[in-house]
């Protein structure tokens, strides 16, 4: 390790202090700071950029106010180690658990062990730091307890996320709440919605929030597949089962055992394959082509369709019994034009995502661009928005805004309905009333544009934060 690490050594035990100082003090890598009380340690923690706290349990008075326990919350990235005398072993275990300490060890501790433990604890915290950075970059969700009801349900100001689904609209919030419920069950799920609305993304979110999350999720697109191919993809085959079957194939149902299978474009399967699938859903049994025995596969099926299955059932093109089997839960993702409130947050999300990918600095999109995007009907839904933003990020100037000139022709042609934000109140109002009406509308519009992020709205309006807060109060504005 190259960098110097600051270590707070919290102990009043002379022997222990001496050993620890010998272990770490002589080393260039460590800057040791002795703290003789917990209060002193807490104060130092706030002043210094500490990397590791080594705490002596024998010094600890009130366990609940212990510096290690509170550092877990106030300075979570500082590594924590606990030592104690054998007599206090039980107490040590309790504190170590509450403080999420790297380890706890009984004194006396040999010098070399102190060195090793310090090194390992620091390595671990460095690894988790890198993991956090990467996860943020790759947008991996780090929510362990994603089911716990948290603020993300009550959309205030910022946007919400269910796994990688980004939204602010009430429609999506409702849908994600249903999807979370579905995830907790073992029932098949049917996801319907136009192309590009995020059906596959939602299927993944359900899988990763189900108890099957540690088993695989496999995806099979059922569109444009011959029955034989589809059958051998899903159910597998034995070598020689048909010409061209040169080796055994396990099949996705068995490969996904314990996990989830996502069947995309389920509306496209033939009547005879509908029968095979129905049988699988009823019995959970898999018979590979050419095999003379049945295998069992425990798989949750999530199917998706961009053609309304119910209509196909009415027309006699899709089996009713299979339709009912598939829709243990039926989720419908609304088209993007039915939830235009999601457009700004998705835009922001994709700008950040693609600017990161191509290593470009793009400040954001201009108001004109956003207005056009918001007014567009998006037949290709979120996928179409994503593609457009990816393209614009690539052509935008380094460090600049994405402006109207970067839009592709279909978007540029969109006419934005002028809103009535600047219509004035009817005749007979005093100038003061007119100005106030105008001011109230401008402030409201800006706040809405920025999802009630007051710093951004204040920036845009050229107000101080306090100035903006005063206007909010004066006009009684509320985040609806
Ligand atoms: N709510 C969302 N938040 C972020 N990305 C989304 C969202 N909905 C869709 N996408 C993105 O749009 C693209 C299309 O989504 P996908 O799940 O493949 O749609 P579908 O299966 O309905 O055609 C993908 O790149 C996906 O990541
Ligand atoms: Mg798809």
PDB file of C-alpha atoms in Angstrom, residues 144-331:
ATOM      1  CA  UNK A 144     -30.044  -5.456  -0.149  1.00  0.00           C
ATOM      2  CA  UNK A 145     -33.454  -5.028   1.292  1.00  0.00           C
ATOM      3  CA  UNK A 146     -35.190  -3.844  -1.801  1.00  0.00           C
ATOM      4  CA  UNK A 147     -38.541  -4.959  -0.490  1.00  0.00           C
ATOM      5  CA  UNK A 148     -38.424  -2.748   2.525  1.00  0.00           C
ATOM      6  CA  UNK A 149     -40.835   0.100   1.997  1.00  0.00           C
ATOM      7  CA  UNK A 150     -38.754   3.202   1.697  1.00  0.00           C
ATOM      8  CA  UNK A 151     -39.090   6.790   0.569  1.00  0.00           C
ATOM      9  CA  UNK A 152     -38.561   5.730  -3.000  1.00  0.00           C
ATOM     10  CA  UNK A 153     -42.244   4.931  -3.135  1.00  0.00           C
ATOM     11  CA  UNK A 154     -43.328   8.388  -2.223  1.00  0.00           C
ATOM     12  CA  UNK A 155     -41.929  10.237  -5.157  1.00  0.00           C
ATOM     13  CA  UNK A 156     -40.816  13.608  -3.922  1.00  0.00           C
ATOM     14  CA  UNK A 157     -38.452  15.664  -5.933  1.00  0.00           C
ATOM     15  CA  UNK A 158     -36.093  13.022  -7.269  1.00  0.00           C
ATOM     16  CA  UNK A 159     -36.777   9.997  -9.364  1.00  0.00           C
ATOM     17  CA  UNK A 160     -37.355   6.428  -8.332  1.00  0.00           C
ATOM     18  CA  UNK A 161     -35.747   3.260  -9.384  1.00  0.00           C
ATOM     19  CA  UNK A 162     -36.860  -0.342  -9.282  1.00  0.00           C
ATOM     20  CA  UNK A 163     -33.651  -2.137 -10.140  1.00  0.00           C
ATOM     21  CA  UNK A 164     -32.709  -0.392 -13.386  1.00  0.00           C
ATOM     22  CA  UNK A 165     -36.137   1.019 -14.168  1.00  0.00           C
ATOM     23  CA  UNK A 166     -36.141   4.773 -13.823  1.00  0.00           C
ATOM     24  CA  UNK A 167     -39.393   6.682 -13.403  1.00  0.00           C
ATOM     25  CA  UNK A 168     -41.294   9.408 -11.586  1.00  0.00           C
ATOM     26  CA  UNK A 169     -44.792   8.760 -12.902  1.00  0.00           C
ATOM     27  CA  UNK A 170     -47.499   7.449 -10.626  1.00  0.00           C
ATOM     28  CA  UNK A 171     -48.369   4.864 -13.274  1.00  0.00           C
ATOM     29  CA  UNK A 172     -44.902   3.343 -13.125  1.00  0.00           C
ATOM     30  CA  UNK A 173     -44.807   3.567  -9.335  1.00  0.00           C
ATOM     31  CA  UNK A 174     -47.999   1.548  -9.206  1.00  0.00           C
ATOM     32  CA  UNK A 175     -46.699  -0.956 -11.715  1.00  0.00           C
ATOM     33  CA  UNK A 176     -43.447  -1.446  -9.816  1.00  0.00           C
ATOM     34  CA  UNK A 177     -45.346  -1.940  -6.585  1.00  0.00           C
ATOM     35  CA  UNK A 178     -47.329  -4.715  -8.291  1.00  0.00           C
ATOM     36  CA  UNK A 179     -44.153  -6.180  -9.736  1.00  0.00           C
ATOM     37  CA  UNK A 180     -42.600  -6.334  -6.277  1.00  0.00           C
ATOM     38  CA  UNK A 181     -45.601  -8.282  -5.078  1.00  0.00           C
ATOM     39  CA  UNK A 182     -45.379 -10.597  -8.052  1.00  0.00           C
ATOM     40  CA  UNK A 183     -41.681 -11.119  -7.338  1.00  0.00           C
ATOM     41  CA  UNK A 184     -42.464 -12.514  -3.923  1.00  0.00           C
ATOM     42  CA  UNK A 185     -44.694 -15.208  -5.321  1.00  0.00           C
ATOM     43  CA  UNK A 186     -43.928 -18.230  -7.465  1.00  0.00           C
ATOM     44  CA  UNK A 187     -46.667 -17.465  -9.983  1.00  0.00           C
ATOM     45  CA  UNK A 188     -46.004 -16.983 -13.680  1.00  0.00           C
ATOM     46  CA  UNK A 189     -46.018 -13.360 -14.768  1.00  0.00           C
ATOM     47  CA  UNK A 190     -47.303 -11.959 -18.020  1.00  0.00           C
ATOM     48  CA  UNK A 191     -45.904  -8.569 -19.008  1.00  0.00           C
ATOM     49  CA  UNK A 192     -47.657  -6.727 -21.773  1.00  0.00           C
ATOM     50  CA  UNK A 193     -46.810  -3.427 -23.355  1.00  0.00           C
ATOM     51  CA  UNK A 194     -45.672  -1.874 -26.594  1.00  0.00           C
ATOM     52  CA  UNK A 195     -42.206  -2.538 -27.881  1.00  0.00           C
ATOM     53  CA  UNK A 196     -39.466  -0.653 -26.053  1.00  0.00           C
ATOM     54  CA  UNK A 197     -41.480   0.020 -22.900  1.00  0.00           C
ATOM     55  CA  UNK A 198     -39.092  -1.982 -20.729  1.00  0.00           C
ATOM     56  CA  UNK A 199     -40.674  -5.424 -20.531  1.00  0.00           C
ATOM     57  CA  UNK A 200     -37.396  -7.285 -20.378  1.00  0.00           C
ATOM     58  CA  UNK A 201     -36.020  -4.829 -17.857  1.00  0.00           C
ATOM     59  CA  UNK A 202     -39.069  -5.359 -15.666  1.00  0.00           C
ATOM     60  CA  UNK A 203     -38.716  -9.143 -15.984  1.00  0.00           C
ATOM     61  CA  UNK A 204     -35.128  -8.847 -14.749  1.00  0.00           C
ATOM     62  CA  UNK A 205     -36.213  -6.652 -11.879  1.00  0.00           C
ATOM     63  CA  UNK A 206     -38.750  -9.275 -10.839  1.00  0.00           C
ATOM     64  CA  UNK A 207     -36.186 -12.048 -11.067  1.00  0.00           C
ATOM     65  CA  UNK A 208     -33.612 -10.136  -9.033  1.00  0.00           C
ATOM     66  CA  UNK A 209     -36.188  -9.372  -6.378  1.00  0.00           C
ATOM     67  CA  UNK A 210     -37.410 -12.918  -6.062  1.00  0.00           C
ATOM     68  CA  UNK A 211     -35.922 -15.666  -3.999  1.00  0.00           C
ATOM     69  CA  UNK A 212     -34.584 -17.070  -7.257  1.00  0.00           C
ATOM     70  CA  UNK A 213     -32.175 -14.173  -7.621  1.00  0.00           C
ATOM     71  CA  UNK A 214     -29.087 -16.311  -7.096  1.00  0.00           C
ATOM     72  CA  UNK A 215     -30.072 -18.732  -9.837  1.00  0.00           C
ATOM     73  CA  UNK A 216     -29.929 -17.847 -13.521  1.00  0.00           C
ATOM     74  CA  UNK A 217     -32.513 -16.042 -15.580  1.00  0.00           C
ATOM     75  CA  UNK A 218     -32.490 -17.162 -19.201  1.00  0.00           C
ATOM     76  CA  UNK A 219     -34.126 -15.312 -22.066  1.00  0.00           C
ATOM     77  CA  UNK A 220     -35.760 -16.876 -25.074  1.00  0.00           C
ATOM     78  CA  UNK A 221     -37.279 -14.874 -27.864  1.00  0.00           C
ATOM     79  CA  UNK A 222     -40.134 -16.888 -29.320  1.00  0.00           C
ATOM     80  CA  UNK A 223     -40.680 -14.738 -32.400  1.00  0.00           C
ATOM     81  CA  UNK A 224     -39.730 -16.102 -35.815  1.00  0.00           C
ATOM     82  CA  UNK A 225     -38.662 -19.506 -34.506  1.00  0.00           C
ATOM     83  CA  UNK A 226     -39.627 -22.841 -35.978  1.00  0.00           C
ATOM     84  CA  UNK A 227     -41.288 -25.226 -33.547  1.00  0.00           C
ATOM     85  CA  UNK A 228     -38.351 -27.607 -33.653  1.00  0.00           C
ATOM     86  CA  UNK A 229     -35.793 -24.958 -32.900  1.00  0.00           C
ATOM     87  CA  UNK A 230     -37.857 -23.519 -30.097  1.00  0.00           C
ATOM     88  CA  UNK A 231     -38.486 -26.950 -28.679  1.00  0.00           C
ATOM     89  CA  UNK A 232     -34.833 -27.878 -28.627  1.00  0.00           C
ATOM     90  CA  UNK A 233     -33.813 -24.453 -27.253  1.00  0.00           C
ATOM     91  CA  UNK A 234     -36.205 -24.798 -24.344  1.00  0.00           C
ATOM     92  CA  UNK A 235     -36.570 -28.521 -23.751  1.00  0.00           C
ATOM     93  CA  UNK A 236     -33.201 -29.647 -25.107  1.00  0.00           C
ATOM     94  CA  UNK A 237     -32.386 -32.650 -27.262  1.00  0.00           C
ATOM     95  CA  UNK A 238     -30.163 -35.679 -27.375  1.00  0.00           C
ATOM     96  CA  UNK A 239     -27.432 -36.119 -29.895  1.00  0.00           C
ATOM     97  CA  UNK A 240     -28.850 -37.578 -33.110  1.00  0.00           C
ATOM     98  CA  UNK A 241     -32.442 -36.679 -32.254  1.00  0.00           C
ATOM     99  CA  UNK A 242     -32.680 -35.005 -35.643  1.00  0.00           C
ATOM    100  CA  UNK A 243     -30.308 -34.249 -38.491  1.00  0.00           C
ATOM    101  CA  UNK A 244     -27.915 -31.600 -37.326  1.00  0.00           C
ATOM    102  CA  UNK A 245     -28.206 -32.514 -33.646  1.00  0.00           C
ATOM    103  CA  UNK A 246     -24.503 -33.268 -33.329  1.00  0.00           C
ATOM    104  CA  UNK A 247     -24.382 -33.009 -29.561  1.00  0.00           C
ATOM    105  CA  UNK A 248     -26.705 -33.071 -26.582  1.00  0.00           C
ATOM    106  CA  UNK A 249     -28.406 -29.884 -25.650  1.00  0.00           C
ATOM    107  CA  UNK A 250     -29.546 -29.273 -22.113  1.00  0.00           C
ATOM    108  CA  UNK A 251     -32.327 -26.826 -22.966  1.00  0.00           C
ATOM    109  CA  UNK A 252     -33.059 -23.573 -21.166  1.00  0.00           C
ATOM    110  CA  UNK A 253     -35.718 -24.957 -18.843  1.00  0.00           C
ATOM    111  CA  UNK A 254     -33.220 -27.278 -17.239  1.00  0.00           C
ATOM    112  CA  UNK A 255     -30.408 -24.740 -17.480  1.00  0.00           C
ATOM    113  CA  UNK A 256     -32.559 -22.276 -15.564  1.00  0.00           C
ATOM    114  CA  UNK A 257     -33.478 -24.822 -12.875  1.00  0.00           C
ATOM    115  CA  UNK A 258     -34.156 -22.925  -9.661  1.00  0.00           C
ATOM    116  CA  UNK A 259     -34.275 -19.681 -11.610  1.00  0.00           C
ATOM    117  CA  UNK A 260     -36.410 -17.822 -14.095  1.00  0.00           C
ATOM    118  CA  UNK A 261     -37.065 -18.057 -17.799  1.00  0.00           C
ATOM    119  CA  UNK A 262     -38.166 -15.050 -19.778  1.00  0.00           C
ATOM    120  CA  UNK A 263     -40.206 -15.919 -22.867  1.00  0.00           C
ATOM    121  CA  UNK A 264     -40.349 -12.871 -25.081  1.00  0.00           C
ATOM    122  CA  UNK A 265     -42.937 -12.448 -27.856  1.00  0.00           C
ATOM    123  CA  UNK A 266     -44.988 -15.282 -26.447  1.00  0.00           C
ATOM    124  CA  UNK A 267     -47.867 -14.402 -28.811  1.00  0.00           C
ATOM    125  CA  UNK A 268     -45.827 -15.836 -31.684  1.00  0.00           C
ATOM    126  CA  UNK A 269     -45.730 -19.501 -30.618  1.00  0.00           C
ATOM    127  CA  UNK A 270     -47.560 -22.074 -32.728  1.00  0.00           C
ATOM    128  CA  UNK A 271     -50.668 -23.930 -31.505  1.00  0.00           C
ATOM    129  CA  UNK A 272     -48.666 -27.121 -31.060  1.00  0.00           C
ATOM    130  CA  UNK A 273     -45.967 -25.373 -29.058  1.00  0.00           C
ATOM    131  CA  UNK A 274     -48.705 -23.791 -26.936  1.00  0.00           C
ATOM    132  CA  UNK A 275     -49.643 -27.323 -25.934  1.00  0.00           C
ATOM    133  CA  UNK A 276     -46.049 -28.222 -24.977  1.00  0.00           C
ATOM    134  CA  UNK A 277     -45.681 -25.052 -22.939  1.00  0.00           C
ATOM    135  CA  UNK A 278     -48.987 -25.577 -21.172  1.00  0.00           C
ATOM    136  CA  UNK A 279     -47.907 -29.056 -20.197  1.00  0.00           C
ATOM    137  CA  UNK A 280     -44.647 -27.718 -18.833  1.00  0.00           C
ATOM    138  CA  UNK A 281     -46.474 -25.079 -16.800  1.00  0.00           C
ATOM    139  CA  UNK A 282     -48.800 -27.695 -15.355  1.00  0.00           C
ATOM    140  CA  UNK A 283     -46.327 -30.453 -14.601  1.00  0.00           C
ATOM    141  CA  UNK A 284     -42.896 -28.799 -14.567  1.00  0.00           C
ATOM    142  CA  UNK A 285     -41.691 -31.718 -16.657  1.00  0.00           C
ATOM    143  CA  UNK A 286     -39.193 -31.555 -19.471  1.00  0.00           C
ATOM    144  CA  UNK A 287     -38.745 -34.182 -22.153  1.00  0.00           C
ATOM    145  CA  UNK A 288     -35.776 -33.448 -24.407  1.00  0.00           C
ATOM    146  CA  UNK A 289     -36.199 -34.411 -28.060  1.00  0.00           C
ATOM    147  CA  UNK A 290     -34.997 -37.960 -28.547  1.00  0.00           C
ATOM    148  CA  UNK A 291     -34.968 -38.734 -24.832  1.00  0.00           C
ATOM    149  CA  UNK A 292     -37.115 -41.452 -23.361  1.00  0.00           C
ATOM    150  CA  UNK A 293     -37.369 -40.053 -19.895  1.00  0.00           C
ATOM    151  CA  UNK A 294     -38.766 -36.978 -18.226  1.00  0.00           C
ATOM    152  CA  UNK A 295     -36.761 -34.500 -16.215  1.00  0.00           C
ATOM    153  CA  UNK A 296     -38.026 -32.069 -13.688  1.00  0.00           C
ATOM    154  CA  UNK A 297     -37.232 -28.371 -13.811  1.00  0.00           C
ATOM    155  CA  UNK A 298     -38.235 -25.838 -11.199  1.00  0.00           C
ATOM    156  CA  UNK A 299     -38.524 -22.659 -13.210  1.00  0.00           C
ATOM    157  CA  UNK A 300     -40.588 -19.501 -12.853  1.00  0.00           C
ATOM    158  CA  UNK A 301     -41.903 -18.377 -16.229  1.00  0.00           C
ATOM    159  CA  UNK A 302     -42.181 -14.699 -17.100  1.00  0.00           C
ATOM    160  CA  UNK A 303     -43.695 -14.134 -20.528  1.00  0.00           C
ATOM    161  CA  UNK A 304     -43.949 -10.920 -22.495  1.00  0.00           C
ATOM    162  CA  UNK A 305     -45.982  -9.794 -25.432  1.00  0.00           C
ATOM    163  CA  UNK A 306     -46.432  -6.568 -27.330  1.00  0.00           C
ATOM    164  CA  UNK A 307     -49.643  -7.866 -28.907  1.00  0.00           C
ATOM    165  CA  UNK A 308     -52.578  -8.001 -26.498  1.00  0.00           C
ATOM    166  CA  UNK A 309     -53.003 -11.705 -25.754  1.00  0.00           C
ATOM    167  CA  UNK A 310     -56.600 -11.381 -24.706  1.00  0.00           C
ATOM    168  CA  UNK A 311     -57.543 -10.216 -28.210  1.00  0.00           C
ATOM    169  CA  UNK A 312     -55.697 -13.191 -29.704  1.00  0.00           C
ATOM    170  CA  UNK A 313     -57.582 -15.495 -27.361  1.00  0.00           C
ATOM    171  CA  UNK A 314     -60.876 -13.992 -28.509  1.00  0.00           C
ATOM    172  CA  UNK A 315     -59.872 -14.516 -32.112  1.00  0.00           C
ATOM    173  CA  UNK A 316     -58.986 -18.125 -31.309  1.00  0.00           C
ATOM    174  CA  UNK A 317     -55.293 -17.655 -32.090  1.00  0.00           C
ATOM    175  CA  UNK A 318     -54.021 -18.286 -28.608  1.00  0.00           C
ATOM    176  CA  UNK A 319     -55.183 -20.961 -26.194  1.00  0.00           C
ATOM    177  CA  UNK A 320     -57.327 -19.594 -23.423  1.00  0.00           C
ATOM    178  CA  UNK A 321     -56.090 -22.134 -20.874  1.00  0.00           C
ATOM    179  CA  UNK A 322     -52.474 -21.188 -21.598  1.00  0.00           C
ATOM    180  CA  UNK A 323     -53.313 -17.485 -21.345  1.00  0.00           C
ATOM    181  CA  UNK A 324     -54.843 -18.028 -17.898  1.00  0.00           C
ATOM    182  CA  UNK A 325     -51.846 -20.092 -16.814  1.00  0.00           C
ATOM    183  CA  UNK A 326     -49.393 -17.436 -17.913  1.00  0.00           C
ATOM    184  CA  UNK A 327     -51.110 -14.531 -16.237  1.00  0.00           C
ATOM    185  CA  UNK A 328     -50.647 -15.491 -12.624  1.00  0.00           C
ATOM    186  CA  UNK A 329     -49.794 -11.830 -12.449  1.00  0.00           C
ATOM    187  CA  UNK A 330     -50.644  -9.599 -15.356  1.00  0.00           C
ATOM    188  CA  UNK A 331     -48.592  -6.456 -15.641  1.00  0.00           C
TER     189      UNK A 331
END
